[in-house]
mmCIF file of C-alpha atoms in Angstrom:
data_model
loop_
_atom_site.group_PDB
_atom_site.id
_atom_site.type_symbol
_atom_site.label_atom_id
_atom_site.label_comp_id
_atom_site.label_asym_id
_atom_site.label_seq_id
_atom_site.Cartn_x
_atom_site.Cartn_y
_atom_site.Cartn_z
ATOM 1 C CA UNK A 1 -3.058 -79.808 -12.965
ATOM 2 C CA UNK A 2 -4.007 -76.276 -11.921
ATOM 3 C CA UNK A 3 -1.644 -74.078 -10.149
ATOM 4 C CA UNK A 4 -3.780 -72.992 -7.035
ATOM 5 C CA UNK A 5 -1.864 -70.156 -6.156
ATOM 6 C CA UNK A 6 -1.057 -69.254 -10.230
ATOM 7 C CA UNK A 7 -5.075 -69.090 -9.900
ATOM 8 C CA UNK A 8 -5.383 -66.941 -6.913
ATOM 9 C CA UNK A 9 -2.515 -64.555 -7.921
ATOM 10 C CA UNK A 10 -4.319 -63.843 -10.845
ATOM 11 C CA UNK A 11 -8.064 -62.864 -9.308
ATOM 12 C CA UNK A 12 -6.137 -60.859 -7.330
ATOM 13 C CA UNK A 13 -4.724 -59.006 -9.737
ATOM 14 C CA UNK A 14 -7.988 -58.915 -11.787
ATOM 15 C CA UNK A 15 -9.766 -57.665 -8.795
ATOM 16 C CA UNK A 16 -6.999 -55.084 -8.809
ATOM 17 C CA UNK A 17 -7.672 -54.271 -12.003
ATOM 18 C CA UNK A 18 -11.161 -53.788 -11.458
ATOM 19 C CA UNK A 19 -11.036 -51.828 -8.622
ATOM 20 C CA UNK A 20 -8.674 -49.673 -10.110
ATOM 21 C CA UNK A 21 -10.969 -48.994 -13.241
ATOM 22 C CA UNK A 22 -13.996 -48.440 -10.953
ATOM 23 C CA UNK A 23 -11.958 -45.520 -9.446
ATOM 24 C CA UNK A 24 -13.651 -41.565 -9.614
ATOM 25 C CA UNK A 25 -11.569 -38.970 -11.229
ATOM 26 C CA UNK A 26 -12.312 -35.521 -10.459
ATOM 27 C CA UNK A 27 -10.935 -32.982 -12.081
ATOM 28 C CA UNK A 28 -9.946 -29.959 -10.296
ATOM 29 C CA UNK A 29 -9.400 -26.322 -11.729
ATOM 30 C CA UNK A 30 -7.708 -24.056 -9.093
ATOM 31 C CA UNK A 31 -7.662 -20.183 -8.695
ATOM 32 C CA UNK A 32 -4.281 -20.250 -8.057
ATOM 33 C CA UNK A 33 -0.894 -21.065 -10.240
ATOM 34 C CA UNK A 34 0.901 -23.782 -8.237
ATOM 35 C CA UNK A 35 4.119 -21.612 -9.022
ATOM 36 C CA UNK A 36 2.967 -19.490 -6.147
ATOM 37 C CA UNK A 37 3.688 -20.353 -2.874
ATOM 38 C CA UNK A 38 1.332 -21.420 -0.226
ATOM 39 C CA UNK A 39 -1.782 -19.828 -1.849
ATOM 40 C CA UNK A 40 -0.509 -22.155 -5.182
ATOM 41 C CA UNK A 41 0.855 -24.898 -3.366
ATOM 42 C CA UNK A 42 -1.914 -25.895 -1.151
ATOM 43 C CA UNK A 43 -4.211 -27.311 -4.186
ATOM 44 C CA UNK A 44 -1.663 -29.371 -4.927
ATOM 45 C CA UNK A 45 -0.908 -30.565 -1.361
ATOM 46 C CA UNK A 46 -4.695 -31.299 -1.119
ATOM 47 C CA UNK A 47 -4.477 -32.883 -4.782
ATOM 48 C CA UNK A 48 -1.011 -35.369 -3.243
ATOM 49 C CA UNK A 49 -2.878 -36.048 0.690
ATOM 50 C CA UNK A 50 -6.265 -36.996 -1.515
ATOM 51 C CA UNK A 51 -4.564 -39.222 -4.333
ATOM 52 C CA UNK A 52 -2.229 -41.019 -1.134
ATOM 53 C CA UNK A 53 -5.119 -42.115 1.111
ATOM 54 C CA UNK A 54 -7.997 -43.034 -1.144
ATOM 55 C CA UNK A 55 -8.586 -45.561 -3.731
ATOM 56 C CA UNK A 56 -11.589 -44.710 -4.531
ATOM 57 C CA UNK A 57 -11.399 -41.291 -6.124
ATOM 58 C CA UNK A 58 -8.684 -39.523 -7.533
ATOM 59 C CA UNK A 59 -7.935 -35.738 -8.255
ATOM 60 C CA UNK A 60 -6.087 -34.089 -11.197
ATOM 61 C CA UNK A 61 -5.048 -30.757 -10.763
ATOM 62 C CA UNK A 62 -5.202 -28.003 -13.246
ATOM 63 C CA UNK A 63 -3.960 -24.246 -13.191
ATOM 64 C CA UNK A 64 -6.110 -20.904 -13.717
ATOM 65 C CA UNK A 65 -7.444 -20.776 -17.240
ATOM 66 C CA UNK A 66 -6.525 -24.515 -18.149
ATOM 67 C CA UNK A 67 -10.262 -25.669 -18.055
ATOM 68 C CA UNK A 68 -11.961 -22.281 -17.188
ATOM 69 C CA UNK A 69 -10.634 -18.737 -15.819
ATOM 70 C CA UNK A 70 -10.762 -18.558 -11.838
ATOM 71 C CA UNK A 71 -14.469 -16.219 -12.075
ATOM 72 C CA UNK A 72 -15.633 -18.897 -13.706
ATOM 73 C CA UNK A 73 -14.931 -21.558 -11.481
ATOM 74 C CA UNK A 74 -18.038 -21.656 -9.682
ATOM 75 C CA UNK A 75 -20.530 -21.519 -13.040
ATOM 76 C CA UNK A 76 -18.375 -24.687 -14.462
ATOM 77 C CA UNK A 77 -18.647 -26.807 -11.598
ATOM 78 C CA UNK A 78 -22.149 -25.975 -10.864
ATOM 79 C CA UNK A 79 -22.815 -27.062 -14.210
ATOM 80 C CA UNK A 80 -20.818 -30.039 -14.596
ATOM 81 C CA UNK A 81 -18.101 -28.932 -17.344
ATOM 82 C CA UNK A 82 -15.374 -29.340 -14.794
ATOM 83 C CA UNK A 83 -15.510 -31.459 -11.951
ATOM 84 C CA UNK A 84 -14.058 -29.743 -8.963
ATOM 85 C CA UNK A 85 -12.097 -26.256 -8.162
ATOM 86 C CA UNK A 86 -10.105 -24.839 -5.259
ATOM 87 C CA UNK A 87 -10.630 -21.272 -4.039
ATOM 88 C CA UNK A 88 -12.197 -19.090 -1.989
ATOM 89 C CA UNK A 89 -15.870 -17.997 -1.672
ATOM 90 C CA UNK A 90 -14.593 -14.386 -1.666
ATOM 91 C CA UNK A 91 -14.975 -14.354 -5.532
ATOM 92 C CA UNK A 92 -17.891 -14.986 -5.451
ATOM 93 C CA UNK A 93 -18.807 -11.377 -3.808
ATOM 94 C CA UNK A 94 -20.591 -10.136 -7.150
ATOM 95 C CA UNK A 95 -22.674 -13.083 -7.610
ATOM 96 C CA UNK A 96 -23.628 -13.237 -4.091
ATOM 97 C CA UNK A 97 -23.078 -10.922 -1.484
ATOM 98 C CA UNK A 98 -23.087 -13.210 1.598
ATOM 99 C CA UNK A 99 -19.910 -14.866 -0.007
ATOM 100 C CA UNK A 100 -16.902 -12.902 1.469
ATOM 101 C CA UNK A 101 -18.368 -13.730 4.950
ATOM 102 C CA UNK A 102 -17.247 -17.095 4.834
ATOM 103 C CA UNK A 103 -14.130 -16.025 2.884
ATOM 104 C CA UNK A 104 -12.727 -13.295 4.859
ATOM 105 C CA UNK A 105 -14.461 -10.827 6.956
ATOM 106 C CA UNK A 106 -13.396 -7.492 7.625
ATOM 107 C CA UNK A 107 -11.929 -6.718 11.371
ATOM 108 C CA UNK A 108 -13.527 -10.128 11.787
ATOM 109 C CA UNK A 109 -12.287 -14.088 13.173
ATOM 110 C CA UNK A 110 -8.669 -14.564 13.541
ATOM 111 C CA UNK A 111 -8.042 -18.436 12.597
ATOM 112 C CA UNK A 112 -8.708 -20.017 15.281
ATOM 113 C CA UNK A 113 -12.623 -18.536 15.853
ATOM 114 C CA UNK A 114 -13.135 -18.303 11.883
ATOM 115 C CA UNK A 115 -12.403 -22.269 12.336
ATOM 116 C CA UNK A 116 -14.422 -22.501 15.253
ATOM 117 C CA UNK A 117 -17.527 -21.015 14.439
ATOM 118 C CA UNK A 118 -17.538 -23.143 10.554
ATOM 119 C CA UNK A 119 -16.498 -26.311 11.967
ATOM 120 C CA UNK A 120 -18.144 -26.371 15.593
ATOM 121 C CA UNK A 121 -21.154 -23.690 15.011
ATOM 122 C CA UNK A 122 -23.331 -22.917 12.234
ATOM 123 C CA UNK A 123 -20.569 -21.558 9.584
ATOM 124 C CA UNK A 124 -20.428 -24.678 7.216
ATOM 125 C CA UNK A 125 -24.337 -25.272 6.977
ATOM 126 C CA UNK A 126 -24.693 -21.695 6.236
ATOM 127 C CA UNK A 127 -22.231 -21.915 3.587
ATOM 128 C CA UNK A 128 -23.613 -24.599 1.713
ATOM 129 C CA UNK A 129 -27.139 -23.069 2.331
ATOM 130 C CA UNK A 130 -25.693 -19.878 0.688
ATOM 131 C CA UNK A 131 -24.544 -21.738 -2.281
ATOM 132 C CA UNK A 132 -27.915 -24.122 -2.486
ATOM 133 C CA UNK A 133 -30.226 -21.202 -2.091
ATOM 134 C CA UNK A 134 -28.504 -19.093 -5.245
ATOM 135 C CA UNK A 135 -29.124 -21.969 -7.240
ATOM 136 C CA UNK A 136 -25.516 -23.353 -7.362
ATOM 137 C CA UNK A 137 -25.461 -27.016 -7.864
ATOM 138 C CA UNK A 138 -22.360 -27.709 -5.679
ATOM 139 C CA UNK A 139 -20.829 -29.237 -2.621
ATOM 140 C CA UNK A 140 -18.771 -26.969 -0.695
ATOM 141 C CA UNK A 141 -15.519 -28.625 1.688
ATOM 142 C CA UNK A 142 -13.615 -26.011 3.776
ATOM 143 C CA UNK A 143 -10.157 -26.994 2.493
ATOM 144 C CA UNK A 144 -7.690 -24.228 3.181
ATOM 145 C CA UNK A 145 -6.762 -21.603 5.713
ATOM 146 C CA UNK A 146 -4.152 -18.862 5.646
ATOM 147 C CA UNK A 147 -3.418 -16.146 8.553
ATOM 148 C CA UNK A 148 -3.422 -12.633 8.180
ATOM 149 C CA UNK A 149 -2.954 -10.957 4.385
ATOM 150 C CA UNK A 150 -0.980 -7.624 4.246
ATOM 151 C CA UNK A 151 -3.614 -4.589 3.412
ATOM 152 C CA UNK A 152 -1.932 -3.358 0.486
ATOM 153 C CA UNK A 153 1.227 -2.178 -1.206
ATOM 154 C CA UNK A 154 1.117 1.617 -2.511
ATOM 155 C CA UNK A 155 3.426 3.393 -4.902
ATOM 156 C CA UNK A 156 3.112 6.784 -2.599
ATOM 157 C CA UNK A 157 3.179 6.746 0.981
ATOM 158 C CA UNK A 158 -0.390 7.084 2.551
ATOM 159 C CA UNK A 159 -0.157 9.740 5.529
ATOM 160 C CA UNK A 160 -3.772 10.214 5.450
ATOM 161 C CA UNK A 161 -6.953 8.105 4.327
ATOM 162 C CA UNK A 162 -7.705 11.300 2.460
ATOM 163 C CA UNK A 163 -4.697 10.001 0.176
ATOM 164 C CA UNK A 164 -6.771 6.640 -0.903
ATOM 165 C CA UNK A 165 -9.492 8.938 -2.823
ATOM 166 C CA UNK A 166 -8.908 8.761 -6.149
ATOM 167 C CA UNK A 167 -6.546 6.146 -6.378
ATOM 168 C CA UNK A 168 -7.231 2.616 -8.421
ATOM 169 C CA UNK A 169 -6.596 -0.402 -6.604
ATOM 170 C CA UNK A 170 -7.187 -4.314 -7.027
ATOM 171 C CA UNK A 171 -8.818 -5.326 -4.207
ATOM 172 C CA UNK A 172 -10.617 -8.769 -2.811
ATOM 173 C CA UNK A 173 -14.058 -9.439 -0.777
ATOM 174 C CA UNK A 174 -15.591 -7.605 1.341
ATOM 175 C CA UNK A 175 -12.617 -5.246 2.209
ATOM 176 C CA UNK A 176 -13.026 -3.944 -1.586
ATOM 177 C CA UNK A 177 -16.508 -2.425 -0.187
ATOM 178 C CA UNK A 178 -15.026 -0.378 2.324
ATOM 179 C CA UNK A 179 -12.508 0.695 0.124
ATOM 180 C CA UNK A 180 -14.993 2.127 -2.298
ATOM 181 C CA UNK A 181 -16.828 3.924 1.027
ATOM 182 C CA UNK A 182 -13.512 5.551 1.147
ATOM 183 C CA UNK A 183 -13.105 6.595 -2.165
ATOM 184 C CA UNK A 184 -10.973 3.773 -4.170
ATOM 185 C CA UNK A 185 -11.961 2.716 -7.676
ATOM 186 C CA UNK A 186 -11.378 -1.445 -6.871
ATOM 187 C CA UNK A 187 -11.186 -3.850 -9.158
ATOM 188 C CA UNK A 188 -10.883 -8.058 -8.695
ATOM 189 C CA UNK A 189 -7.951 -8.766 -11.019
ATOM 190 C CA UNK A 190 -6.380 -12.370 -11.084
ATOM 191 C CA UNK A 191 -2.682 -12.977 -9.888
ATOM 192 C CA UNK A 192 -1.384 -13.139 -13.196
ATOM 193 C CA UNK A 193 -3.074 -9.353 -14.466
ATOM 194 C CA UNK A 194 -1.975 -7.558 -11.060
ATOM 195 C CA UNK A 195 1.775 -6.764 -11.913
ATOM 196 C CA UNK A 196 1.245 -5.617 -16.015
ATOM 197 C CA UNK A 197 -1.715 -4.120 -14.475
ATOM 198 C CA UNK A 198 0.598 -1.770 -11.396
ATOM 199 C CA UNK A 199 3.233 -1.285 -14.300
ATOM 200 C CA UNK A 200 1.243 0.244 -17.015
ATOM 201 C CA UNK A 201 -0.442 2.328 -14.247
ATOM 202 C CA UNK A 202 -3.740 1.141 -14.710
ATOM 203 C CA UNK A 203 -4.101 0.290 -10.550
ATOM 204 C CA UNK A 204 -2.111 2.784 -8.417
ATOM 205 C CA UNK A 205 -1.601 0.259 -5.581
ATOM 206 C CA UNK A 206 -2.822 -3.541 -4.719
ATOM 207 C CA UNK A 207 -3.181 -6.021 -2.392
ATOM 208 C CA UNK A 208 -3.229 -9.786 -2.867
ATOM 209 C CA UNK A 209 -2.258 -11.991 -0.227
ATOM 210 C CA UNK A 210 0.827 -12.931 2.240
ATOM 211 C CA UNK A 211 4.540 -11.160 2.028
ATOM 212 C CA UNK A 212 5.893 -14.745 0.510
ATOM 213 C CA UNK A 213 3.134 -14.392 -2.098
ATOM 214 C CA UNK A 214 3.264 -11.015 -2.953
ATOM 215 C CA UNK A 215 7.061 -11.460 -2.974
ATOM 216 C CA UNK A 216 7.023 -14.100 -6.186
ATOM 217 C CA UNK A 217 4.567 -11.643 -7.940
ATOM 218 C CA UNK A 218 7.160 -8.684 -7.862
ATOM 219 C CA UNK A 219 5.167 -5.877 -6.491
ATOM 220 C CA UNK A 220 7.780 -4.643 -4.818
ATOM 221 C CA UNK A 221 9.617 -3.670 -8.085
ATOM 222 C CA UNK A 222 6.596 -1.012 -8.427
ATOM 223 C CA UNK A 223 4.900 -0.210 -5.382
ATOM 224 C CA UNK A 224 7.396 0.431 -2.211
ATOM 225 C CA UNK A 225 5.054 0.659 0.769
ATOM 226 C CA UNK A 226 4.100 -2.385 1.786
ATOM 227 C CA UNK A 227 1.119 -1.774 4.292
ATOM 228 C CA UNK A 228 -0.141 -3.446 7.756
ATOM 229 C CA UNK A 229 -2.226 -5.301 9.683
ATOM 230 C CA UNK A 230 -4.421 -6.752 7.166
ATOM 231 C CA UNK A 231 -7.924 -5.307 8.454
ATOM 232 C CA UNK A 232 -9.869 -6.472 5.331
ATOM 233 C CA UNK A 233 -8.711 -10.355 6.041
ATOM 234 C CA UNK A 234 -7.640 -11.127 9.735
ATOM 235 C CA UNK A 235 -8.051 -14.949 8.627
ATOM 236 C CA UNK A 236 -8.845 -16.469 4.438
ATOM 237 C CA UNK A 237 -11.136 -19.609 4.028
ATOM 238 C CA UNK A 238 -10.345 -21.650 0.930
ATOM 239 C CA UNK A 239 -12.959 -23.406 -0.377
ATOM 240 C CA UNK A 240 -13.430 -27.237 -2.325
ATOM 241 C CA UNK A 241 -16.375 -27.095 -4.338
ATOM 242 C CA UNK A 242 -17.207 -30.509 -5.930
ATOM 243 C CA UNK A 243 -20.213 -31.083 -8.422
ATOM 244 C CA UNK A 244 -23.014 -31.910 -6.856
ATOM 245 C CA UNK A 245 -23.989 -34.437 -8.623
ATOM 246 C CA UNK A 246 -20.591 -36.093 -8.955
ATOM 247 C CA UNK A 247 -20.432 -35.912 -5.009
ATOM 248 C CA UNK A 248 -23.261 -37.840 -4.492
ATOM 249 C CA UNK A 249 -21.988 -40.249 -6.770
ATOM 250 C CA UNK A 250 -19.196 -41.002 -4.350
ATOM 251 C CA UNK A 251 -19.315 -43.542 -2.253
ATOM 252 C CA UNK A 252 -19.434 -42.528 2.138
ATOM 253 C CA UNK A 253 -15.601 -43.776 2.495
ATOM 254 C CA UNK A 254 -14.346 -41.575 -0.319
ATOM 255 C CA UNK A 255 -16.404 -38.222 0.876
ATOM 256 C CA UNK A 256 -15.140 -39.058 3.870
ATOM 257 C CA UNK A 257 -11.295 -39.530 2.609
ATOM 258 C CA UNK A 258 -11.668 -35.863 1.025
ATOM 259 C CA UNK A 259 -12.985 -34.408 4.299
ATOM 260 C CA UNK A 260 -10.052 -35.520 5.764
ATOM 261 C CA UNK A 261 -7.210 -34.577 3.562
ATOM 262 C CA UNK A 262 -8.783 -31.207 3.309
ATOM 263 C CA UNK A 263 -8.452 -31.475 7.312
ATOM 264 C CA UNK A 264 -5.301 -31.856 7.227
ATOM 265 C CA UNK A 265 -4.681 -29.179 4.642
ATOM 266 C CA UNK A 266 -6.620 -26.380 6.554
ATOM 267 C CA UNK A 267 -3.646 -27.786 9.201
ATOM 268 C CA UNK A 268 -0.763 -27.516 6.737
ATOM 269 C CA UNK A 269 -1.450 -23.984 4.952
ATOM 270 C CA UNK A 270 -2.200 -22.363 7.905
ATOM 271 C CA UNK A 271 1.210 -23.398 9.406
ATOM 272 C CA UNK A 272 3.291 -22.710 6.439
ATOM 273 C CA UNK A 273 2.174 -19.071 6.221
ATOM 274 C CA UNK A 274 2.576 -18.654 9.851
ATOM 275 C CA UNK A 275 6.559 -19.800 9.082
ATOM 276 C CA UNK A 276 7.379 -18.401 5.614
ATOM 277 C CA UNK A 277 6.298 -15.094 5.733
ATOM 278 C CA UNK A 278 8.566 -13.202 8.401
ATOM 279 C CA UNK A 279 11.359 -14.140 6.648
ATOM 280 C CA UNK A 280 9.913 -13.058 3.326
ATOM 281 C CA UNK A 281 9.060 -9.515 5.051
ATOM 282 C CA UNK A 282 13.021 -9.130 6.106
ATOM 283 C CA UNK A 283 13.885 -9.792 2.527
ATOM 284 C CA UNK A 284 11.439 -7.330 0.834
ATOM 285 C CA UNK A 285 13.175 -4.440 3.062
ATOM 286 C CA UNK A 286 16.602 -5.427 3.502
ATOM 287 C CA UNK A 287 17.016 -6.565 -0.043
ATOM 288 C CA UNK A 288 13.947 -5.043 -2.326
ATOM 289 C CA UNK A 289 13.836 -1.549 -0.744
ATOM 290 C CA UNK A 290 10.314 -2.148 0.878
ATOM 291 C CA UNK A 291 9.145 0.264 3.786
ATOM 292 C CA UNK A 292 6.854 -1.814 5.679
ATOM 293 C CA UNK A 293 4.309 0.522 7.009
ATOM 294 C CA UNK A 294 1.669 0.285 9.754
ATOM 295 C CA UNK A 295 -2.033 2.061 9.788
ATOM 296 C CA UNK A 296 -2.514 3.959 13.085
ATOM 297 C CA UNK A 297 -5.346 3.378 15.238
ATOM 298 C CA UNK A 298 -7.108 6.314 14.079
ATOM 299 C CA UNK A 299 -6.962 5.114 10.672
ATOM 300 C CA UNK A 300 -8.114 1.796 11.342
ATOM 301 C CA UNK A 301 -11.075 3.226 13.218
ATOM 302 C CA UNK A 302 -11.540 4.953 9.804
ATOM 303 C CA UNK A 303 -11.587 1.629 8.022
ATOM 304 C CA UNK A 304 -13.451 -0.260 10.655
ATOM 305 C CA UNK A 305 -16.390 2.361 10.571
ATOM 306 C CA UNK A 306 -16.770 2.527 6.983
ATOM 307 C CA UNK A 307 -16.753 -1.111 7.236
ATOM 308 C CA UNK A 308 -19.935 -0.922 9.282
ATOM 309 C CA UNK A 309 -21.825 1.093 7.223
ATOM 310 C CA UNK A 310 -21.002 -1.802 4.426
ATOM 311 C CA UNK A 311 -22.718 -4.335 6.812
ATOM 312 C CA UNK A 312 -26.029 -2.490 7.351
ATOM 313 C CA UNK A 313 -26.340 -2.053 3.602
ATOM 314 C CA UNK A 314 -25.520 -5.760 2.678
ATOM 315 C CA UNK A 315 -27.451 -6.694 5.596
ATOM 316 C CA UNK A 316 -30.493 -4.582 3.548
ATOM 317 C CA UNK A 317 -29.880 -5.930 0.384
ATOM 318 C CA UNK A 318 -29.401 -9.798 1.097
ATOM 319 C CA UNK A 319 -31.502 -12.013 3.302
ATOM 320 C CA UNK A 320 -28.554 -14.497 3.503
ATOM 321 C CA UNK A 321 -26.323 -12.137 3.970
ATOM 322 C CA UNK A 322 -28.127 -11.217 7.107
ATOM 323 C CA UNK A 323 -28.867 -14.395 8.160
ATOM 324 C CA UNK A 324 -25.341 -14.908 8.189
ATOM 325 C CA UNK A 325 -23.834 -12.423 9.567
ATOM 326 C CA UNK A 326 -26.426 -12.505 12.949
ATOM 327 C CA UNK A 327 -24.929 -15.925 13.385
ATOM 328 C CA UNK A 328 -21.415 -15.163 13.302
ATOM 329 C CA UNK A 329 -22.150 -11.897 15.148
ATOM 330 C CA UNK A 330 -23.986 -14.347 18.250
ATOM 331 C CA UNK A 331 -21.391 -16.789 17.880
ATOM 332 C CA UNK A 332 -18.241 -13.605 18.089
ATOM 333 C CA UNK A 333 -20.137 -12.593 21.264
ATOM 334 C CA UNK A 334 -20.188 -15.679 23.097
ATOM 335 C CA UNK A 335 -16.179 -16.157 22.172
ATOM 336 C CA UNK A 336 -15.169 -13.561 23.545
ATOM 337 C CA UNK A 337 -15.878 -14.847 26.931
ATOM 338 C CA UNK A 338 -13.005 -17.340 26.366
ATOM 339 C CA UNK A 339 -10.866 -15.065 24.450
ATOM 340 C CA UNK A 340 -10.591 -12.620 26.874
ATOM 341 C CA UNK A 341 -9.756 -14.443 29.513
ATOM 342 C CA UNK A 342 -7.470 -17.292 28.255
ATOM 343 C CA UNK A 343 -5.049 -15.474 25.989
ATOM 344 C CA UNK A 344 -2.199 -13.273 26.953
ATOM 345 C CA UNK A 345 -3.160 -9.509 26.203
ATOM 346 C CA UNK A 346 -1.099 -8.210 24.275
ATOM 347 C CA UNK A 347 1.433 -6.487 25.320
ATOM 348 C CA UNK A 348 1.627 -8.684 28.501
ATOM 349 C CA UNK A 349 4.656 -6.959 30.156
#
């Protein structure tokens, strides 16, 4: 006689089997080490929320330089030699200049509007439109989303912007074209190059990303002055790019199961930075000898001029760019209506 349940236990567990075997893997480069904290981290919380949820597609992670280097993320997945990679479009400034818009955008969208105007207005179709009309063959996910970066840290105290001229300096995005405008030699180094790089004295002074961040990289054992607000990137958009081709190969549940972990990602890294980095500020001066400086208004009016003569000139050069920048331009004007009225100026009392 034949064991009826023997019998269903085991097409069960073939079906399993099968399921399991018919399951995507996507391979996924990042542009960040996952040593580093927050801007590392989040691929691999995205990479842990995807593999828990879905069971139809999988992730592996991989750092910078273990499949490609992170500038030439977007080439391999366009072309299919790796499957997937984390960053932000912001790299992408040289290839196309519309990118750091939807990166980071100079005296631009805090969080909340950056979010509001991708997600609820016209930011996301523009984005993939930027990346289809270039020629890239990928499929772009807003994934990630980090507050405020520091603008810089600075061997020499800057008491002028007259002290920038001259001076080499890594520098990301758009903000690295106003810093030319005001005389800085910039140059887009990766995490890894940026401390060698400050302590041969080939850059005089960086930025990179959050206190916390910058912390684990060690510029403070080089370049004192650490340098505020972050003008150049009042709000970072990380990026998912997936293969075209391998996205459409997906079936609707699974897109939809990435959508949503990234979701909750853009959720989760914004909230950590928000909560790690004053601590991390305290420690760099009450432990690392930092002087935590602070551009004055007149200097910021400095950087927020040149940065308007960058616009006019990208907005020459690049249709998209344009196109672009009009709608996030509309979209600022018609926020401020409920920005100005619902928050609490600042200072209040």
């Amino acid at each position: 006689m034949i064991n009826k349940t023997f019998t269903a236990v085991s097409a069960a567990a073939f079906a399993f089997a099968g399921a399991a075997s018919a399951q995507e893997l996507l391979e996924m480069t990042s542009g960040y080490s996952k040593n580093l904290p927050i801007l590392g981290t989040a691929a691999v919380n995205f990479v842990e929320k995807i593999n828990a949820i879905s069971e139809g597609v999988e992730f592996e992670h991989f750092d910078p330089g273990e499949l490609v280097p992170s500038l030439e993320m977007l080439d391999a997945v366009s072309n299919g030699s790796v499957d997937a990679a984390y960053s932000t479009s912001g790299y992408w400034q040289g290839k196309m200049p519309a990118a750091g818009l939807f990166a980071a955008v100079p005296f631009g969208p805090e969080p909340g509007e950056m979010l509001a105007w991708m997600l609820y207005d016209d930011g996301m179709d523009l984005f993939q439109e930027m990346y289809d009309t270039n020629g890239y063959n990928v499929h772009v996910v807003l994934c990630g989303s980090y507050a405020p970066e520091t603008s810089g840290w600075f061997k020499k105290e800057i008491n002028s912007l007259d002290d920038l001229k001259g001076l080499n300096m890594r520098f990301f995005g758009l903000g690295a074209e106003v810093m030319q405008k005001l005389g800085v030699s910039t140059s887009l180094l990766g995490a890894g190059d940026i401390f060698p790089a400050l302590e041969r004295g080939a850059i005089d002074a960086t930025e990179f990303s959050m206190p916390i961040v910058d912390a684990n990289l060690g510029f403070y054992n080089i370049a004192k002055y650490n340098y505020f607000p972050g003008w150049h990137q009042p709000a970072t958009m990380f990026e998912l790019l997936i293969n075209k081709d391998r996205w459409e190969e997906l079936d609707e549940k699974s897109q939809k199961q990435i959508e949503i972990a990234c979701m909750a990602n853009l959720t989760d890294n914004f909230a950590e930075g928000e909560a790690k980095n004053f601590p991390a500020m305290v420690e760099n001066v009450e432990q690392h000898g930092v002087t935590i400086k602070n551009w004055t208004p007149e200097q910021l009016k400095q950087f927020e001029a040149a940065w308007l003569e960058v616009v006019e000139e990208l907005k020459a050069e690049d249709e998209m760019f344009a196109k672009a920048w009009a709608d996030l331009s509309e979209f600022r004007a018609g926020y401020k209506t409920w920005f100005n009225n619902i928050y609490l100026p600042r200072p209040w009392n």
